[in-house]
mmCIF file of C-alpha atoms in Angstrom:
data_model
loop_
_atom_site.group_PDB
_atom_site.id
_atom_site.type_symbol
_atom_site.label_atom_id
_atom_site.label_comp_id
_atom_site.label_asym_id
_atom_site.label_seq_id
_atom_site.Cartn_x
_atom_site.Cartn_y
_atom_site.Cartn_z
ATOM 1 C CA UNK A 1 14.900 -6.631 -9.270
ATOM 2 C CA UNK A 2 12.506 -8.135 -6.458
ATOM 3 C CA UNK A 3 9.310 -7.306 -7.040
ATOM 4 C CA UNK A 4 7.471 -5.703 -10.239
ATOM 5 C CA UNK A 5 4.287 -3.488 -9.402
ATOM 6 C CA UNK A 6 2.130 -0.823 -11.517
ATOM 7 C CA UNK A 7 -0.477 1.754 -9.990
ATOM 8 C CA UNK A 8 -3.916 3.294 -10.886
ATOM 9 C CA UNK A 9 -5.168 6.489 -9.925
ATOM 10 C CA UNK A 10 -7.828 9.209 -10.058
ATOM 11 C CA UNK A 11 -8.679 11.891 -8.573
ATOM 12 C CA UNK A 12 -12.385 12.878 -7.881
ATOM 13 C CA UNK A 13 -13.526 15.187 -10.818
ATOM 14 C CA UNK A 14 -10.265 14.235 -13.236
ATOM 15 C CA UNK A 15 -6.996 13.388 -13.234
ATOM 16 C CA UNK A 16 -7.103 17.521 -13.528
ATOM 17 C CA UNK A 17 -7.260 17.375 -10.120
ATOM 18 C CA UNK A 18 -4.837 16.877 -7.391
ATOM 19 C CA UNK A 19 -4.852 13.697 -5.650
ATOM 20 C CA UNK A 20 -4.683 13.231 -2.002
ATOM 21 C CA UNK A 21 -3.704 8.913 -2.245
ATOM 22 C CA UNK A 22 -0.585 8.688 -3.108
ATOM 23 C CA UNK A 23 1.952 5.788 -3.898
ATOM 24 C CA UNK A 24 5.661 5.047 -2.766
ATOM 25 C CA UNK A 25 7.947 2.403 -4.271
ATOM 26 C CA UNK A 26 11.396 2.791 -2.038
ATOM 27 C CA UNK A 27 14.071 0.558 -2.432
ATOM 28 C CA UNK A 28 16.972 0.232 0.420
ATOM 29 C CA UNK A 29 20.086 -2.703 0.940
ATOM 30 C CA UNK A 30 18.248 -5.828 0.523
ATOM 31 C CA UNK A 31 14.760 -4.957 -0.337
ATOM 32 C CA UNK A 32 12.106 -2.352 -1.606
ATOM 33 C CA UNK A 33 8.811 -0.636 0.858
ATOM 34 C CA UNK A 34 5.605 -0.619 -0.987
ATOM 35 C CA UNK A 35 3.302 2.217 0.367
ATOM 36 C CA UNK A 36 0.069 3.788 -0.011
ATOM 37 C CA UNK A 37 -0.719 6.670 1.664
ATOM 38 C CA UNK A 38 -4.680 8.589 1.867
ATOM 39 C CA UNK A 39 -4.577 11.936 2.626
ATOM 40 C CA UNK A 40 -8.021 12.423 5.002
ATOM 41 C CA UNK A 41 -10.817 14.596 2.545
ATOM 42 C CA UNK A 42 -9.308 15.334 -0.853
ATOM 43 C CA UNK A 43 -7.973 18.298 -2.679
ATOM 44 C CA UNK A 44 -5.216 19.889 -1.775
ATOM 45 C CA UNK A 45 -4.388 19.967 2.116
ATOM 46 C CA UNK A 46 -5.410 16.551 1.405
ATOM 47 C CA UNK A 47 -2.387 16.147 -1.172
ATOM 48 C CA UNK A 48 0.075 18.198 0.599
ATOM 49 C CA UNK A 49 0.105 15.223 3.737
ATOM 50 C CA UNK A 50 0.095 12.204 1.471
ATOM 51 C CA UNK A 51 3.609 13.912 -0.144
ATOM 52 C CA UNK A 52 4.585 14.688 2.933
ATOM 53 C CA UNK A 53 4.597 11.271 3.781
ATOM 54 C CA UNK A 54 5.985 9.922 0.799
ATOM 55 C CA UNK A 55 9.174 12.172 1.369
ATOM 56 C CA UNK A 56 9.502 10.617 5.581
ATOM 57 C CA UNK A 57 8.638 7.125 4.577
ATOM 58 C CA UNK A 58 11.957 7.528 0.888
ATOM 59 C CA UNK A 59 14.230 9.125 3.236
ATOM 60 C CA UNK A 60 14.239 6.148 5.503
ATOM 61 C CA UNK A 61 12.733 3.123 3.453
ATOM 62 C CA UNK A 62 15.089 0.296 5.382
ATOM 63 C CA UNK A 63 14.264 0.984 8.349
ATOM 64 C CA UNK A 64 10.970 -1.505 10.010
ATOM 65 C CA UNK A 65 7.727 -0.706 9.232
ATOM 66 C CA UNK A 66 6.376 0.268 12.860
ATOM 67 C CA UNK A 67 9.426 3.172 12.842
ATOM 68 C CA UNK A 68 8.055 4.044 9.722
ATOM 69 C CA UNK A 69 4.953 4.334 10.943
ATOM 70 C CA UNK A 70 5.686 6.716 13.822
ATOM 71 C CA UNK A 71 8.395 8.410 11.770
ATOM 72 C CA UNK A 72 5.226 9.435 9.434
ATOM 73 C CA UNK A 73 2.671 10.889 13.190
ATOM 74 C CA UNK A 74 5.979 12.895 14.353
ATOM 75 C CA UNK A 75 6.161 14.498 11.042
ATOM 76 C CA UNK A 76 2.442 14.888 10.351
ATOM 77 C CA UNK A 77 0.851 16.505 12.865
ATOM 78 C CA UNK A 78 0.202 19.418 11.389
ATOM 79 C CA UNK A 79 -1.104 18.106 8.356
ATOM 80 C CA UNK A 80 -4.399 16.523 7.996
ATOM 81 C CA UNK A 81 -3.544 13.445 8.482
ATOM 82 C CA UNK A 82 -3.235 10.186 6.027
ATOM 83 C CA UNK A 83 -4.161 6.467 6.696
ATOM 84 C CA UNK A 84 -1.427 3.825 5.065
ATOM 85 C CA UNK A 85 -0.507 0.428 4.155
ATOM 86 C CA UNK A 86 3.030 0.050 4.401
ATOM 87 C CA UNK A 87 4.792 -3.379 2.689
ATOM 88 C CA UNK A 88 8.786 -4.103 3.584
ATOM 89 C CA UNK A 89 10.410 -6.675 1.294
ATOM 90 C CA UNK A 90 13.113 -8.328 2.002
ATOM 91 C CA UNK A 91 14.809 -9.979 -0.306
ATOM 92 C CA UNK A 92 17.206 -12.520 1.837
ATOM 93 C CA UNK A 93 14.632 -14.408 3.470
ATOM 94 C CA UNK A 94 11.667 -14.323 0.711
ATOM 95 C CA UNK A 95 9.790 -12.348 3.401
ATOM 96 C CA UNK A 96 7.499 -9.571 3.792
ATOM 97 C CA UNK A 97 6.447 -7.363 6.451
ATOM 98 C CA UNK A 98 3.430 -5.181 6.565
ATOM 99 C CA UNK A 99 1.560 -2.750 8.978
ATOM 100 C CA UNK A 100 -1.548 -0.650 8.284
ATOM 101 C CA UNK A 101 -3.293 2.458 9.518
ATOM 102 C CA UNK A 102 -7.036 2.823 8.755
ATOM 103 C CA UNK A 103 -8.832 1.978 5.444
ATOM 104 C CA UNK A 104 -6.793 1.026 2.745
ATOM 105 C CA UNK A 105 -7.807 -2.526 1.846
ATOM 106 C CA UNK A 106 -4.806 -4.382 1.601
ATOM 107 C CA UNK A 107 -5.069 -8.415 0.135
ATOM 108 C CA UNK A 108 -2.061 -11.148 -0.689
ATOM 109 C CA UNK A 109 -3.010 -13.117 -3.844
ATOM 110 C CA UNK A 110 -0.396 -16.291 -3.524
ATOM 111 C CA UNK A 111 0.601 -17.896 -6.691
ATOM 112 C CA UNK A 112 0.984 -21.527 -5.355
ATOM 113 C CA UNK A 113 -2.134 -22.940 -6.081
ATOM 114 C CA UNK A 114 -1.454 -25.448 -3.079
ATOM 115 C CA UNK A 115 -1.828 -22.955 -0.789
ATOM 116 C CA UNK A 116 -3.788 -23.302 2.353
ATOM 117 C CA UNK A 117 -5.311 -19.383 1.813
ATOM 118 C CA UNK A 118 -5.206 -18.194 -1.819
ATOM 119 C CA UNK A 119 -6.114 -15.464 -0.565
ATOM 120 C CA UNK A 120 -4.901 -13.349 3.064
ATOM 121 C CA UNK A 121 -7.110 -9.976 3.948
ATOM 122 C CA UNK A 122 -4.770 -7.964 6.047
ATOM 123 C CA UNK A 123 -6.376 -6.089 8.013
ATOM 124 C CA UNK A 124 -5.223 -1.824 8.972
ATOM 125 C CA UNK A 125 -6.101 -0.868 12.871
ATOM 126 C CA UNK A 126 -8.136 2.021 12.904
ATOM 127 C CA UNK A 127 -6.719 5.281 13.858
ATOM 128 C CA UNK A 128 -4.849 8.485 11.595
ATOM 129 C CA UNK A 129 -0.879 8.483 11.608
ATOM 130 C CA UNK A 130 -0.421 12.459 12.387
ATOM 131 C CA UNK A 131 -3.156 11.958 14.490
ATOM 132 C CA UNK A 132 -4.581 9.232 16.666
ATOM 133 C CA UNK A 133 -2.115 6.517 16.608
ATOM 134 C CA UNK A 134 -3.574 2.315 17.313
ATOM 135 C CA UNK A 135 -1.051 0.421 19.317
ATOM 136 C CA UNK A 136 1.256 -1.017 16.332
ATOM 137 C CA UNK A 137 1.434 -3.952 15.058
ATOM 138 C CA UNK A 138 3.257 -5.369 12.567
ATOM 139 C CA UNK A 139 2.954 -8.779 10.066
ATOM 140 C CA UNK A 140 5.352 -10.556 9.039
ATOM 141 C CA UNK A 141 4.764 -13.659 6.335
ATOM 142 C CA UNK A 142 6.694 -15.047 3.951
ATOM 143 C CA UNK A 143 6.084 -14.606 0.295
ATOM 144 C CA UNK A 144 7.003 -16.526 -2.659
ATOM 145 C CA UNK A 145 7.512 -15.588 -6.580
ATOM 146 C CA UNK A 146 4.226 -14.492 -8.363
ATOM 147 C CA UNK A 147 3.028 -12.969 -4.748
ATOM 148 C CA UNK A 148 1.012 -10.556 -5.418
ATOM 149 C CA UNK A 149 -0.321 -7.993 -2.859
ATOM 150 C CA UNK A 150 -2.824 -5.400 -3.811
ATOM 151 C CA UNK A 151 -3.537 -2.411 -1.615
ATOM 152 C CA UNK A 152 -6.343 0.592 -2.321
ATOM 153 C CA UNK A 153 -8.014 3.605 -1.052
ATOM 154 C CA UNK A 154 -11.274 4.035 0.018
ATOM 155 C CA UNK A 155 -12.458 4.991 -3.547
ATOM 156 C CA UNK A 156 -12.306 1.834 -4.255
ATOM 157 C CA UNK A 157 -15.373 -0.310 -4.306
ATOM 158 C CA UNK A 158 -13.789 -2.934 -0.815
ATOM 159 C CA UNK A 159 -15.905 -5.009 -3.592
ATOM 160 C CA UNK A 160 -12.678 -5.574 -5.478
ATOM 161 C CA UNK A 161 -11.236 -8.622 -3.359
ATOM 162 C CA UNK A 162 -14.030 -10.487 -3.628
ATOM 163 C CA UNK A 163 -13.035 -11.468 -7.381
ATOM 164 C CA UNK A 164 -9.621 -11.565 -7.682
ATOM 165 C CA UNK A 165 -7.640 -14.085 -9.574
ATOM 166 C CA UNK A 166 -3.530 -12.659 -10.453
ATOM 167 C CA UNK A 167 -3.547 -10.852 -14.017
ATOM 168 C CA UNK A 168 -0.760 -11.830 -16.250
ATOM 169 C CA UNK A 169 0.461 -8.352 -15.417
ATOM 170 C CA UNK A 170 0.528 -4.851 -12.732
ATOM 171 C CA UNK A 171 -0.883 -3.276 -14.593
ATOM 172 C CA UNK A 172 -3.413 -5.294 -16.337
ATOM 173 C CA UNK A 173 -4.653 -6.084 -12.234
ATOM 174 C CA UNK A 174 -4.296 -2.621 -11.539
ATOM 175 C CA UNK A 175 -6.519 -1.135 -14.413
ATOM 176 C CA UNK A 176 -9.352 -4.220 -14.379
ATOM 177 C CA UNK A 177 -9.477 -2.953 -10.404
ATOM 178 C CA UNK A 178 -9.802 0.880 -11.140
ATOM 179 C CA UNK A 179 -12.783 0.356 -14.185
ATOM 180 C CA UNK A 180 -13.966 -1.938 -12.151
ATOM 181 C CA UNK A 181 -14.349 -0.794 -8.700
ATOM 182 C CA UNK A 182 -13.530 2.727 -8.302
ATOM 183 C CA UNK A 183 -16.608 4.563 -6.509
ATOM 184 C CA UNK A 184 -16.052 8.037 -8.458
ATOM 185 C CA UNK A 185 -17.058 10.099 -5.400
ATOM 186 C CA UNK A 186 -13.617 10.252 -3.652
ATOM 187 C CA UNK A 187 -9.952 10.379 -5.105
ATOM 188 C CA UNK A 188 -8.819 6.966 -5.828
ATOM 189 C CA UNK A 189 -6.264 4.593 -5.939
ATOM 190 C CA UNK A 190 -4.606 1.259 -6.889
ATOM 191 C CA UNK A 191 -1.495 -0.224 -6.148
ATOM 192 C CA UNK A 192 -0.448 -3.938 -6.759
ATOM 193 C CA UNK A 193 2.978 -5.366 -6.136
ATOM 194 C CA UNK A 194 4.298 -9.158 -7.127
ATOM 195 C CA UNK A 195 6.842 -10.385 -5.806
ATOM 196 C CA UNK A 196 9.738 -11.776 -8.101
ATOM 197 C CA UNK A 197 12.367 -13.027 -5.432
ATOM 198 C CA UNK A 198 15.480 -11.654 -7.880
ATOM 199 C CA UNK A 199 18.463 -10.131 -5.549
ATOM 200 C CA UNK A 200 16.991 -6.625 -6.058
#
């Protein structure tokens, strides 16, 4: 299984509208890719950019995360562009490779109560995939059973990171963040990924 995951989201004006925020879970041999894309602005054009990014990522999910961002950048030049956060989990060495461009808030909660850092905020670089790409650098982190990664678009108040604790299920955590921290002035999406650690 490798991961358990859940999401919660809302389009600006309600879920009858098309959201420019999108998530993707894509399995590949020995691993799984988790991604959140936020098309610039909102409405159909933002949704189209996020949808195209998801398609590019799904088609090449097993590639290194830097290569995936570059593929998206090349493929989205005629769109509004997106900001994104990508995490590639590998079963072989219980690791996570992460990269972010733009303002998708990303935090890793450690399950081990004796961990030196129970909460690790992972910072992306400014830019827009498809328009202006910063120098790309991936972060590699070991992960253990129960570690929980949270990615949230800018429709969620950044303060959500200040009082986090692993909930019994990813869905409960995603719903709680959405209920308590959704701005209501933009599309909003939360993706919660919990590392399970078994072979996919």
